[in-house]
mmCIF file with all atom_site columns, C-alpha atoms in Angstrom:
data_model
loop_
_atom_site.group_PDB
_atom_site.id
_atom_site.type_symbol
_atom_site.label_atom_id
_atom_site.label_alt_id
_atom_site.label_comp_id
_atom_site.label_asym_id
_atom_site.label_entity_id
_atom_site.label_seq_id
_atom_site.pdbx_PDB_ins_code
_atom_site.Cartn_x
_atom_site.Cartn_y
_atom_site.Cartn_z
_atom_site.occupancy
_atom_site.B_iso_or_equiv
_atom_site.pdbx_formal_charge
_atom_site.auth_seq_id
_atom_site.auth_comp_id
_atom_site.auth_asym_id
_atom_site.auth_atom_id
_atom_site.pdbx_PDB_model_num
ATOM 1   C CA . UNK A 1 1   ? -156.811 166.520 -33.320 1.00 57.00 ? 1   UNK A CA 1
ATOM 2   C CA . UNK A 1 2   ? -157.632 165.139 -29.968 1.00 61.00 ? 2   UNK A CA 1
ATOM 3   C CA . UNK A 1 3   ? -156.064 168.059 -27.874 1.00 61.00 ? 3   UNK A CA 1
ATOM 4   C CA . UNK A 1 4   ? -157.888 170.722 -29.705 1.00 64.00 ? 4   UNK A CA 1
ATOM 5   C CA . UNK A 1 5   ? -161.252 169.126 -28.911 1.00 67.00 ? 5   UNK A CA 1
ATOM 6   C CA . UNK A 1 6   ? -160.130 168.799 -25.334 1.00 65.00 ? 6   UNK A CA 1
ATOM 7   C CA . UNK A 1 7   ? -158.978 172.279 -25.241 1.00 64.00 ? 7   UNK A CA 1
ATOM 8   C CA . UNK A 1 8   ? -162.099 173.669 -26.909 1.00 64.00 ? 8   UNK A CA 1
ATOM 9   C CA . UNK A 1 9   ? -164.219 172.045 -24.043 1.00 63.00 ? 9   UNK A CA 1
ATOM 10  C CA . UNK A 1 10  ? -162.008 173.886 -21.486 1.00 61.00 ? 10  UNK A CA 1
ATOM 11  C CA . UNK A 1 11  ? -162.086 177.086 -23.204 1.00 62.00 ? 11  UNK A CA 1
ATOM 12  C CA . UNK A 1 12  ? -164.991 177.489 -25.686 1.00 53.00 ? 12  UNK A CA 1
ATOM 13  C CA . UNK A 1 13  ? -164.791 181.200 -26.012 1.00 58.00 ? 13  UNK A CA 1
ATOM 14  C CA . UNK A 1 14  ? -161.728 182.715 -25.936 1.00 58.00 ? 14  UNK A CA 1
ATOM 15  C CA . UNK A 1 15  ? -161.966 186.133 -27.810 1.00 60.00 ? 15  UNK A CA 1
ATOM 16  C CA . UNK A 1 16  ? -159.484 187.800 -25.264 1.00 62.00 ? 16  UNK A CA 1
ATOM 17  C CA . UNK A 1 17  ? -156.850 184.568 -26.610 1.00 66.00 ? 17  UNK A CA 1
ATOM 18  C CA . UNK A 1 18  ? -156.997 185.848 -30.138 1.00 72.00 ? 18  UNK A CA 1
ATOM 19  C CA . UNK A 1 19  ? -154.257 183.015 -31.610 1.00 79.00 ? 19  UNK A CA 1
ATOM 20  C CA . UNK A 1 20  ? -155.144 180.423 -28.603 1.00 84.00 ? 20  UNK A CA 1
ATOM 21  C CA . UNK A 1 21  ? -158.714 179.746 -29.408 1.00 80.00 ? 21  UNK A CA 1
ATOM 22  C CA . UNK A 1 22  ? -160.789 177.077 -31.189 1.00 81.00 ? 22  UNK A CA 1
ATOM 23  C CA . UNK A 1 23  ? -161.132 178.829 -34.533 1.00 81.00 ? 23  UNK A CA 1
ATOM 24  C CA . UNK A 1 24  ? -157.170 178.872 -34.553 1.00 82.00 ? 24  UNK A CA 1
ATOM 25  C CA . UNK A 1 25  ? -157.063 175.330 -33.473 1.00 83.00 ? 25  UNK A CA 1
ATOM 26  C CA . UNK A 1 26  ? -155.022 176.566 -30.603 1.00 85.00 ? 26  UNK A CA 1
ATOM 27  C CA . UNK A 1 27  ? -152.189 176.886 -32.939 1.00 87.00 ? 27  UNK A CA 1
ATOM 28  C CA . UNK A 1 28  ? -151.872 173.209 -33.213 1.00 84.00 ? 28  UNK A CA 1
ATOM 29  C CA . UNK A 1 29  ? -152.417 172.991 -37.062 1.00 82.00 ? 29  UNK A CA 1
ATOM 30  C CA . UNK A 1 30  ? -149.739 176.082 -37.838 1.00 86.00 ? 30  UNK A CA 1
ATOM 31  C CA . UNK A 1 31  ? -147.142 174.292 -35.926 1.00 87.00 ? 31  UNK A CA 1
ATOM 32  C CA . UNK A 1 32  ? -147.295 176.861 -33.074 1.00 90.00 ? 32  UNK A CA 1
ATOM 33  C CA . UNK A 1 33  ? -149.154 175.337 -30.343 1.00 91.00 ? 33  UNK A CA 1
ATOM 34  C CA . UNK A 1 34  ? -150.609 176.831 -27.214 1.00 90.00 ? 34  UNK A CA 1
ATOM 35  C CA . UNK A 1 35  ? -150.929 175.439 -23.813 1.00 90.00 ? 35  UNK A CA 1
ATOM 36  C CA . UNK A 1 36  ? -153.097 176.708 -20.897 1.00 89.00 ? 36  UNK A CA 1
ATOM 37  C CA . UNK A 1 37  ? -151.909 177.274 -17.618 1.00 90.00 ? 37  UNK A CA 1
ATOM 38  C CA . UNK A 1 38  ? -154.059 177.405 -14.545 1.00 87.00 ? 38  UNK A CA 1
ATOM 39  C CA . UNK A 1 39  ? -153.534 179.014 -11.136 1.00 81.00 ? 39  UNK A CA 1
ATOM 40  C CA . UNK A 1 40  ? -154.224 175.852 -8.680  1.00 79.00 ? 40  UNK A CA 1
ATOM 41  C CA . UNK A 1 41  ? -153.084 177.398 -4.949  1.00 72.00 ? 41  UNK A CA 1
ATOM 42  C CA . UNK A 1 42  ? -155.745 178.107 -2.774  1.00 72.00 ? 42  UNK A CA 1
ATOM 43  C CA . UNK A 1 43  ? -156.294 182.225 -2.741  1.00 68.00 ? 43  UNK A CA 1
ATOM 44  C CA . UNK A 1 44  ? -157.409 181.723 0.855   1.00 75.00 ? 44  UNK A CA 1
ATOM 45  C CA . UNK A 1 45  ? -153.831 180.456 2.122   1.00 82.00 ? 45  UNK A CA 1
ATOM 46  C CA . UNK A 1 46  ? -151.954 182.617 -0.410  1.00 85.00 ? 46  UNK A CA 1
ATOM 47  C CA . UNK A 1 47  ? -152.603 185.926 -2.353  1.00 87.00 ? 47  UNK A CA 1
ATOM 48  C CA . UNK A 1 48  ? -149.734 187.724 -4.307  1.00 92.00 ? 48  UNK A CA 1
ATOM 49  C CA . UNK A 1 49  ? -148.047 191.004 -3.008  1.00 94.00 ? 49  UNK A CA 1
ATOM 50  C CA . UNK A 1 50  ? -147.727 193.706 -5.652  1.00 95.00 ? 50  UNK A CA 1
ATOM 51  C CA . UNK A 1 51  ? -144.251 195.011 -6.250  1.00 95.00 ? 51  UNK A CA 1
ATOM 52  C CA . UNK A 1 52  ? -143.399 198.669 -5.179  1.00 95.00 ? 52  UNK A CA 1
ATOM 53  C CA . UNK A 1 53  ? -142.850 200.546 -8.476  1.00 94.00 ? 53  UNK A CA 1
ATOM 54  C CA . UNK A 1 54  ? -138.923 200.717 -8.005  1.00 95.00 ? 54  UNK A CA 1
ATOM 55  C CA . UNK A 1 55  ? -138.787 197.170 -7.270  1.00 95.00 ? 55  UNK A CA 1
ATOM 56  C CA . UNK A 1 56  ? -140.559 195.800 -10.331 1.00 96.00 ? 56  UNK A CA 1
ATOM 57  C CA . UNK A 1 57  ? -138.064 193.108 -12.006 1.00 96.00 ? 57  UNK A CA 1
ATOM 58  C CA . UNK A 1 58  ? -136.832 194.161 -15.098 1.00 96.00 ? 58  UNK A CA 1
ATOM 59  C CA . UNK A 1 59  ? -138.103 190.867 -16.677 1.00 94.00 ? 59  UNK A CA 1
ATOM 60  C CA . UNK A 1 60  ? -141.817 191.977 -16.012 1.00 96.00 ? 60  UNK A CA 1
ATOM 61  C CA . UNK A 1 61  ? -141.624 195.730 -16.127 1.00 95.00 ? 61  UNK A CA 1
ATOM 62  C CA . UNK A 1 62  ? -143.074 196.049 -19.561 1.00 95.00 ? 62  UNK A CA 1
ATOM 63  C CA . UNK A 1 63  ? -146.212 193.728 -18.723 1.00 94.00 ? 63  UNK A CA 1
ATOM 64  C CA . UNK A 1 64  ? -146.743 194.539 -14.779 1.00 96.00 ? 64  UNK A CA 1
ATOM 65  C CA . UNK A 1 65  ? -150.304 195.590 -13.446 1.00 93.00 ? 65  UNK A CA 1
ATOM 66  C CA . UNK A 1 66  ? -150.912 195.475 -9.910  1.00 92.00 ? 66  UNK A CA 1
ATOM 67  C CA . UNK A 1 67  ? -154.042 193.700 -10.681 1.00 93.00 ? 67  UNK A CA 1
ATOM 68  C CA . UNK A 1 68  ? -152.326 190.800 -12.106 1.00 94.00 ? 68  UNK A CA 1
ATOM 69  C CA . UNK A 1 69  ? -150.236 187.774 -11.305 1.00 94.00 ? 69  UNK A CA 1
ATOM 70  C CA . UNK A 1 70  ? -147.414 187.801 -14.314 1.00 96.00 ? 70  UNK A CA 1
ATOM 71  C CA . UNK A 1 71  ? -146.086 184.665 -15.736 1.00 96.00 ? 71  UNK A CA 1
ATOM 72  C CA . UNK A 1 72  ? -143.164 184.043 -18.064 1.00 97.00 ? 72  UNK A CA 1
ATOM 73  C CA . UNK A 1 73  ? -142.125 181.495 -20.036 1.00 97.00 ? 73  UNK A CA 1
ATOM 74  C CA . UNK A 1 74  ? -138.697 180.440 -21.583 1.00 97.00 ? 74  UNK A CA 1
ATOM 75  C CA . UNK A 1 75  ? -136.811 177.409 -22.443 1.00 97.00 ? 75  UNK A CA 1
ATOM 76  C CA . UNK A 1 76  ? -135.235 175.956 -19.252 1.00 97.00 ? 76  UNK A CA 1
ATOM 77  C CA . UNK A 1 77  ? -131.702 175.950 -20.689 1.00 97.00 ? 77  UNK A CA 1
ATOM 78  C CA . UNK A 1 78  ? -129.986 177.872 -23.344 1.00 97.00 ? 78  UNK A CA 1
ATOM 79  C CA . UNK A 1 79  ? -130.282 174.822 -25.431 1.00 97.00 ? 79  UNK A CA 1
ATOM 80  C CA . UNK A 1 80  ? -133.895 174.482 -25.007 1.00 97.00 ? 80  UNK A CA 1
ATOM 81  C CA . UNK A 1 81  ? -134.176 178.478 -25.452 1.00 97.00 ? 81  UNK A CA 1
ATOM 82  C CA . UNK A 1 82  ? -132.778 178.027 -28.880 1.00 96.00 ? 82  UNK A CA 1
ATOM 83  C CA . UNK A 1 83  ? -134.908 175.191 -29.920 1.00 96.00 ? 83  UNK A CA 1
ATOM 84  C CA . UNK A 1 84  ? -138.199 176.735 -28.332 1.00 96.00 ? 84  UNK A CA 1
ATOM 85  C CA . UNK A 1 85  ? -137.990 180.088 -30.171 1.00 93.00 ? 85  UNK A CA 1
ATOM 86  C CA . UNK A 1 86  ? -140.332 182.889 -28.604 1.00 95.00 ? 86  UNK A CA 1
ATOM 87  C CA . UNK A 1 87  ? -143.413 182.391 -26.411 1.00 96.00 ? 87  UNK A CA 1
ATOM 88  C CA . UNK A 1 88  ? -146.469 184.546 -26.494 1.00 94.00 ? 88  UNK A CA 1
ATOM 89  C CA . UNK A 1 89  ? -148.352 185.054 -23.022 1.00 94.00 ? 89  UNK A CA 1
ATOM 90  C CA . UNK A 1 90  ? -151.912 185.852 -22.870 1.00 90.00 ? 90  UNK A CA 1
ATOM 91  C CA . UNK A 1 91  ? -153.046 188.232 -21.384 1.00 90.00 ? 91  UNK A CA 1
ATOM 92  C CA . UNK A 1 92  ? -149.631 189.474 -21.103 1.00 91.00 ? 92  UNK A CA 1
ATOM 93  C CA . UNK A 1 93  ? -150.245 190.882 -17.863 1.00 92.00 ? 93  UNK A CA 1
ATOM 94  C CA . UNK A 1 94  ? -151.036 187.176 -16.450 1.00 92.00 ? 94  UNK A CA 1
ATOM 95  C CA . UNK A 1 95  ? -153.418 185.711 -13.948 1.00 91.00 ? 95  UNK A CA 1
ATOM 96  C CA . UNK A 1 96  ? -156.277 188.143 -12.740 1.00 90.00 ? 96  UNK A CA 1
ATOM 97  C CA . UNK A 1 97  ? -154.946 188.479 -8.810  1.00 89.00 ? 97  UNK A CA 1
ATOM 98  C CA . UNK A 1 98  ? -158.486 189.074 -7.304  1.00 87.00 ? 98  UNK A CA 1
ATOM 99  C CA . UNK A 1 99  ? -159.866 185.840 -9.380  1.00 87.00 ? 99  UNK A CA 1
ATOM 100 C CA . UNK A 1 100 ? -157.032 183.301 -9.333  1.00 88.00 ? 100 UNK A CA 1
ATOM 101 C CA . UNK A 1 101 ? -159.014 180.086 -9.216  1.00 84.00 ? 101 UNK A CA 1
ATOM 102 C CA . UNK A 1 102 ? -160.943 181.174 -12.339 1.00 83.00 ? 102 UNK A CA 1
ATOM 103 C CA . UNK A 1 103 ? -158.197 182.941 -14.157 1.00 84.00 ? 103 UNK A CA 1
ATOM 104 C CA . UNK A 1 104 ? -156.026 181.268 -16.620 1.00 87.00 ? 104 UNK A CA 1
ATOM 105 C CA . UNK A 1 105 ? -153.477 182.094 -19.350 1.00 90.00 ? 105 UNK A CA 1
ATOM 106 C CA . UNK A 1 106 ? -152.428 180.822 -22.565 1.00 90.00 ? 106 UNK A CA 1
ATOM 107 C CA . UNK A 1 107 ? -148.784 180.182 -23.721 1.00 94.00 ? 107 UNK A CA 1
ATOM 108 C CA . UNK A 1 108 ? -148.278 180.038 -27.525 1.00 94.00 ? 108 UNK A CA 1
ATOM 109 C CA . UNK A 1 109 ? -144.889 178.722 -28.931 1.00 95.00 ? 109 UNK A CA 1
ATOM 110 C CA . UNK A 1 110 ? -144.293 180.707 -31.661 1.00 94.00 ? 110 UNK A CA 1
ATOM 111 C CA . UNK A 1 111 ? -141.634 178.915 -33.605 1.00 92.00 ? 111 UNK A CA 1
ATOM 112 C CA . UNK A 1 112 ? -140.453 175.641 -31.625 1.00 95.00 ? 112 UNK A CA 1
ATOM 113 C CA . UNK A 1 113 ? -138.162 172.919 -33.519 1.00 95.00 ? 113 UNK A CA 1
ATOM 114 C CA . UNK A 1 114 ? -140.171 170.078 -34.458 1.00 92.00 ? 114 UNK A CA 1
ATOM 115 C CA . UNK A 1 115 ? -139.480 166.243 -33.208 1.00 93.00 ? 115 UNK A CA 1
ATOM 116 C CA . UNK A 1 116 ? -137.194 167.668 -30.388 1.00 94.00 ? 116 UNK A CA 1
ATOM 117 C CA . UNK A 1 117 ? -138.250 167.403 -26.456 1.00 96.00 ? 117 UNK A CA 1
ATOM 118 C CA . UNK A 1 118 ? -138.296 171.114 -25.308 1.00 97.00 ? 118 UNK A CA 1
ATOM 119 C CA . UNK A 1 119 ? -138.033 171.743 -21.448 1.00 97.00 ? 119 UNK A CA 1
ATOM 120 C CA . UNK A 1 120 ? -140.258 174.959 -20.759 1.00 97.00 ? 120 UNK A CA 1
ATOM 121 C CA . UNK A 1 121 ? -139.862 176.641 -17.363 1.00 97.00 ? 121 UNK A CA 1
ATOM 122 C CA . UNK A 1 122 ? -142.692 179.427 -16.316 1.00 97.00 ? 122 UNK A CA 1
ATOM 123 C CA . UNK A 1 123 ? -142.421 181.749 -13.415 1.00 96.00 ? 123 UNK A CA 1
ATOM 124 C CA . UNK A 1 124 ? -145.357 183.700 -11.708 1.00 95.00 ? 124 UNK A CA 1
ATOM 125 C CA . UNK A 1 125 ? -144.026 187.064 -10.243 1.00 96.00 ? 125 UNK A CA 1
ATOM 126 C CA . UNK A 1 126 ? -145.150 188.641 -7.163  1.00 95.00 ? 126 UNK A CA 1
ATOM 127 C CA . UNK A 1 127 ? -143.143 190.789 -4.158  1.00 96.00 ? 127 UNK A CA 1
ATOM 128 C CA . UNK A 1 128 ? -143.753 187.357 -1.939  1.00 95.00 ? 128 UNK A CA 1
ATOM 129 C CA . UNK A 1 129 ? -142.388 184.600 -4.312  1.00 94.00 ? 129 UNK A CA 1
ATOM 130 C CA . UNK A 1 130 ? -138.927 183.611 -3.846  1.00 94.00 ? 130 UNK A CA 1
ATOM 131 C CA . UNK A 1 131 ? -137.627 182.184 -7.066  1.00 91.00 ? 131 UNK A CA 1
ATOM 132 C CA . UNK A 1 132 ? -134.395 181.012 -5.360  1.00 91.00 ? 132 UNK A CA 1
ATOM 133 C CA . UNK A 1 133 ? -136.740 178.564 -3.311  1.00 91.00 ? 133 UNK A CA 1
ATOM 134 C CA . UNK A 1 134 ? -138.561 177.029 -6.590  1.00 89.00 ? 134 UNK A CA 1
ATOM 135 C CA . UNK A 1 135 ? -141.669 178.969 -5.687  1.00 92.00 ? 135 UNK A CA 1
ATOM 136 C CA . UNK A 1 136 ? -143.937 179.949 -8.568  1.00 92.00 ? 136 UNK A CA 1
ATOM 137 C CA . UNK A 1 137 ? -142.266 177.969 -10.732 1.00 94.00 ? 137 UNK A CA 1
ATOM 138 C CA . UNK A 1 138 ? -143.770 175.632 -13.346 1.00 93.00 ? 138 UNK A CA 1
ATOM 139 C CA . UNK A 1 139 ? -141.675 173.101 -15.489 1.00 95.00 ? 139 UNK A CA 1
ATOM 140 C CA . UNK A 1 140 ? -143.218 170.987 -18.605 1.00 95.00 ? 140 UNK A CA 1
ATOM 141 C CA . UNK A 1 141 ? -142.135 169.516 -21.728 1.00 96.00 ? 141 UNK A CA 1
ATOM 142 C CA . UNK A 1 142 ? -143.364 169.513 -25.078 1.00 93.00 ? 142 UNK A CA 1
ATOM 143 C CA . UNK A 1 143 ? -142.300 167.926 -28.338 1.00 91.00 ? 143 UNK A CA 1
ATOM 144 C CA . UNK A 1 144 ? -143.917 169.282 -31.515 1.00 87.00 ? 144 UNK A CA 1
ATOM 145 C CA . UNK A 1 145 ? -144.472 166.502 -33.955 1.00 83.00 ? 145 UNK A CA 1
ATOM 146 C CA . UNK A 1 146 ? -143.045 167.142 -37.576 1.00 75.00 ? 146 UNK A CA 1
ATOM 147 C CA . UNK A 1 147 ? -146.466 166.879 -39.352 1.00 59.00 ? 147 UNK A CA 1
ATOM 148 C CA . UNK A 1 148 ? -147.779 169.629 -37.327 1.00 45.00 ? 148 UNK A CA 1
ATOM 149 C CA . UNK A 1 149 ? -146.667 172.597 -39.738 1.00 45.00 ? 149 UNK A CA 1
ATOM 150 C CA . UNK A 1 150 ? -148.218 172.611 -43.243 1.00 41.00 ? 150 UNK A CA 1
#
């Protein structure tokens, strides 16, 4: 499991990421793999602006905390959503706003269909991110090998 070794070097102790850590093999052994997402922007050039309470989008209302930059992930199309299943983002509030460069989140796919390419789109959320202009968007594709679940 070369990915587990690589992730373990990046994230050796992740007690805050209960199901995405070296002890759980980052979910790869159980067929519920995790990916790690880091923030690569320059916080000196950009910082997230918090939402006014009445303007918090419904999508993040349950997890929103002013001190964090929320992240949500889903399948890119309806077909991708069906074959991806549910995802768990940890911490659920997202990146730490005052330490974006050193902050990371894990995204765990809880029931992905095996042997099929799944396109995933994630969004970061802040008052100064315009999703209609593709700001704050992360796209990636995964394919879970059939032998992943035991």
